[in-house]
Coordinates of C-alpha atoms in Angstrom, one line a residue:
M1 CA 32.1 -24.9 -65.0
N2 CA 29.6 -22.7 -63.2
D3 CA 29.0 -22.3 -59.5
W4 CA 25.5 -23.8 -59.6
G5 CA 26.3 -26.3 -56.8
K6 CA 27.7 -23.6 -54.6
E7 CA 24.9 -21.1 -55.2
T8 CA 22.2 -23.8 -54.7
A9 CA 23.8 -25.0 -51.5
S10 CA 23.9 -21.4 -50.3
K11 CA 20.2 -21.0 -51.1
L12 CA 19.3 -24.2 -49.3
R13 CA 21.3 -23.2 -46.2
A14 CA 19.5 -19.8 -46.2
E15 CA 16.1 -21.5 -46.5
A16 CA 16.9 -23.9 -43.7
Q17 CA 18.1 -21.0 -41.5
S18 CA 14.9 -19.1 -42.3
I19 CA 12.8 -22.1 -41.3
A20 CA 14.8 -22.6 -38.1
Q21 CA 14.4 -18.9 -37.2
E22 CA 10.6 -19.0 -37.8
A23 CA 10.3 -22.2 -35.7
A24 CA 12.3 -20.5 -32.9
A25 CA 10.1 -17.4 -33.1
Q26 CA 6.9 -19.6 -33.0
L27 CA 8.2 -21.4 -30.0
H28 CA 9.0 -18.1 -28.3
R29 CA 5.4 -16.8 -29.0
E30 CA 3.9 -20.1 -27.7
K31 CA 6.0 -19.7 -24.5
L32 CA 4.9 -16.1 -24.0
R33 CA 1.2 -17.1 -24.5
N34 CA 1.5 -20.0 -22.1
D35 CA 3.4 -17.9 -19.5
Q36 CA 1.3 -14.7 -19.7
G37 CA -2.1 -15.9 -21.0
P38 CA -3.2 -17.7 -17.8
R39 CA -2.6 -14.5 -15.8
L40 CA -4.9 -12.6 -18.1
W41 CA -7.5 -15.3 -17.9
N42 CA -7.3 -15.2 -14.1
E43 CA -7.8 -11.5 -14.2
V44 CA -10.9 -11.9 -16.4
R45 CA -12.3 -14.5 -13.9
E46 CA -11.6 -12.2 -10.9
H47 CA -13.2 -9.2 -12.6
T48 CA -16.2 -11.4 -13.5
K49 CA -16.6 -12.6 -9.9
A50 CA -16.3 -9.1 -8.5
K51 CA -18.8 -7.7 -11.0
C52 CA -21.3 -10.5 -10.2
A53 CA -21.0 -9.7 -6.5
N54 CA -21.3 -6.0 -7.1
L55 CA -24.4 -6.4 -9.3
N56 CA -26.0 -8.8 -6.7
R57 CA -25.4 -6.3 -4.0
E58 CA -26.7 -3.3 -6.0
Y59 CA -29.8 -5.3 -7.2
G60 CA -30.5 -6.5 -3.7
E61 CA -30.8 -10.1 -4.8
D62 CA -28.5 -12.9 -6.0
V63 CA -29.4 -12.8 -9.7
L64 CA -25.9 -13.9 -10.8
T65 CA -24.3 -17.1 -9.6
I66 CA -20.8 -18.3 -10.4
M67 CA -21.3 -22.1 -10.9
E68 CA -17.8 -23.1 -11.9
V69 CA -14.4 -21.4 -12.0
Q70 CA -11.6 -23.7 -13.1
N71 CA -8.3 -23.2 -14.8
R72 CA -9.9 -23.1 -18.2
N73 CA -13.6 -22.7 -17.7
L74 CA -16.1 -20.2 -16.3
D75 CA -19.8 -20.8 -15.9
V76 CA -22.1 -18.0 -14.7
R77 CA -25.9 -18.3 -14.3
F78 CA -28.3 -15.4 -14.4
K79 CA -31.9 -15.6 -13.0
A80 CA -33.8 -13.2 -15.2
P81 CA -36.8 -11.3 -13.8
S82 CA -39.0 -13.7 -15.8
G83 CA -37.6 -16.6 -13.7
K84 CA -35.8 -18.0 -16.7
I85 CA -32.2 -19.0 -16.2
H86 CA -29.6 -17.7 -18.7
E87 CA -26.1 -19.2 -18.8
L88 CA -22.7 -18.0 -19.7
K89 CA -20.0 -20.5 -20.5
A90 CA -16.4 -19.3 -21.2
T91 CA -13.4 -21.3 -22.1
F92 CA -9.7 -20.3 -22.2
E93 CA -7.0 -22.1 -24.1
P94 CA -3.7 -20.1 -24.4
S95 CA -2.2 -22.4 -27.0
S96 CA -5.0 -21.4 -29.4
A97 CA -3.7 -17.9 -30.2
N98 CA -6.6 -17.0 -32.6
N99 CA -9.4 -18.3 -30.4
A100 CA -7.8 -18.3 -26.9
L101 CA -10.9 -17.0 -25.1
H102 CA -14.4 -17.8 -26.3
W103 CA -17.8 -17.6 -24.6
K104 CA -21.4 -18.3 -25.4
T105 CA -24.6 -17.4 -23.6
S106 CA -27.9 -19.3 -23.7
G107 CA -31.4 -19.0 -22.4
H108 CA -32.4 -15.7 -24.1
R109 CA -35.5 -14.8 -26.0
M110 CA -36.5 -17.5 -28.5
N111 CA -33.4 -19.4 -27.5
E112 CA -31.0 -17.0 -29.2
S113 CA -27.5 -17.0 -28.0
Q114 CA -24.7 -14.5 -27.9
A115 CA -21.1 -15.5 -28.5
G116 CA -17.7 -13.8 -28.5
S117 CA -14.1 -14.5 -28.6
C118 CA -10.6 -13.0 -28.1
E119 CA -7.3 -13.8 -29.4
L120 CA -4.0 -13.5 -27.6
T121 CA -1.7 -11.1 -29.4
I122 CA 1.9 -10.3 -28.7
K123 CA 3.6 -7.0 -29.0
N124 CA 7.1 -6.4 -27.6
D125 CA 6.9 -9.7 -25.7
V126 CA 3.8 -8.6 -23.9
V127 CA 0.6 -10.7 -24.4
S128 CA -2.8 -9.0 -24.5
L129 CA -6.4 -9.7 -25.4
L130 CA -7.6 -8.6 -28.8
S131 CA -11.1 -8.9 -30.3
G132 CA -12.0 -7.7 -33.8
A133 CA -8.6 -5.9 -34.1
H134 CA -9.4 -3.9 -30.9
P135 CA -7.4 -4.4 -27.7
Y136 CA -9.4 -5.0 -24.6
T137 CA -8.6 -4.9 -20.9
T138 CA -9.4 -7.9 -18.7
E139 CA -12.0 -5.9 -17.0
S140 CA -13.7 -4.9 -20.3
I141 CA -13.8 -8.5 -21.4
A142 CA -15.5 -9.5 -18.1
E143 CA -18.0 -6.7 -18.7
K144 CA -18.7 -7.8 -22.3
M145 CA -19.3 -11.4 -21.3
L146 CA -21.7 -10.4 -18.5
E147 CA -23.5 -7.9 -20.8
D148 CA -24.0 -10.7 -23.3
L149 CA -25.4 -12.8 -20.5
L150 CA -27.7 -10.1 -19.0
L151 CA -28.8 -8.1 -22.0
G152 CA -28.4 -10.6 -24.8

């Protein structure tokens, strides 16, 4: 008699162990994103608020207004020199690794809009923002969102 039963049971145990390890790794990644992601989002919001205040001060007029800053949302309005109002809406969801931060602007020429997004990536248990395979700082993300709003 051959050892088919023994070999097959061993393969099944190895497969079950592999599935359990991947599930544990996925849970660990989710925990890291949920623990560290909100801090990154808070930094993006704080940089955005500071850059709005700085631009308003430098321009000599309140052209940027923060309408809403909540745990998961950011809404900024820009009063263009034409008098038209442009809007930036950003949303953050740490559990959505591939689309954790996304934003859209509206009110541009011929109703064109600008959109962008970042994913949360993990390297050596450190979560960071990534867009198009390029890492970004929280400050550079704030600048990108505001540039899309102002110059889009």
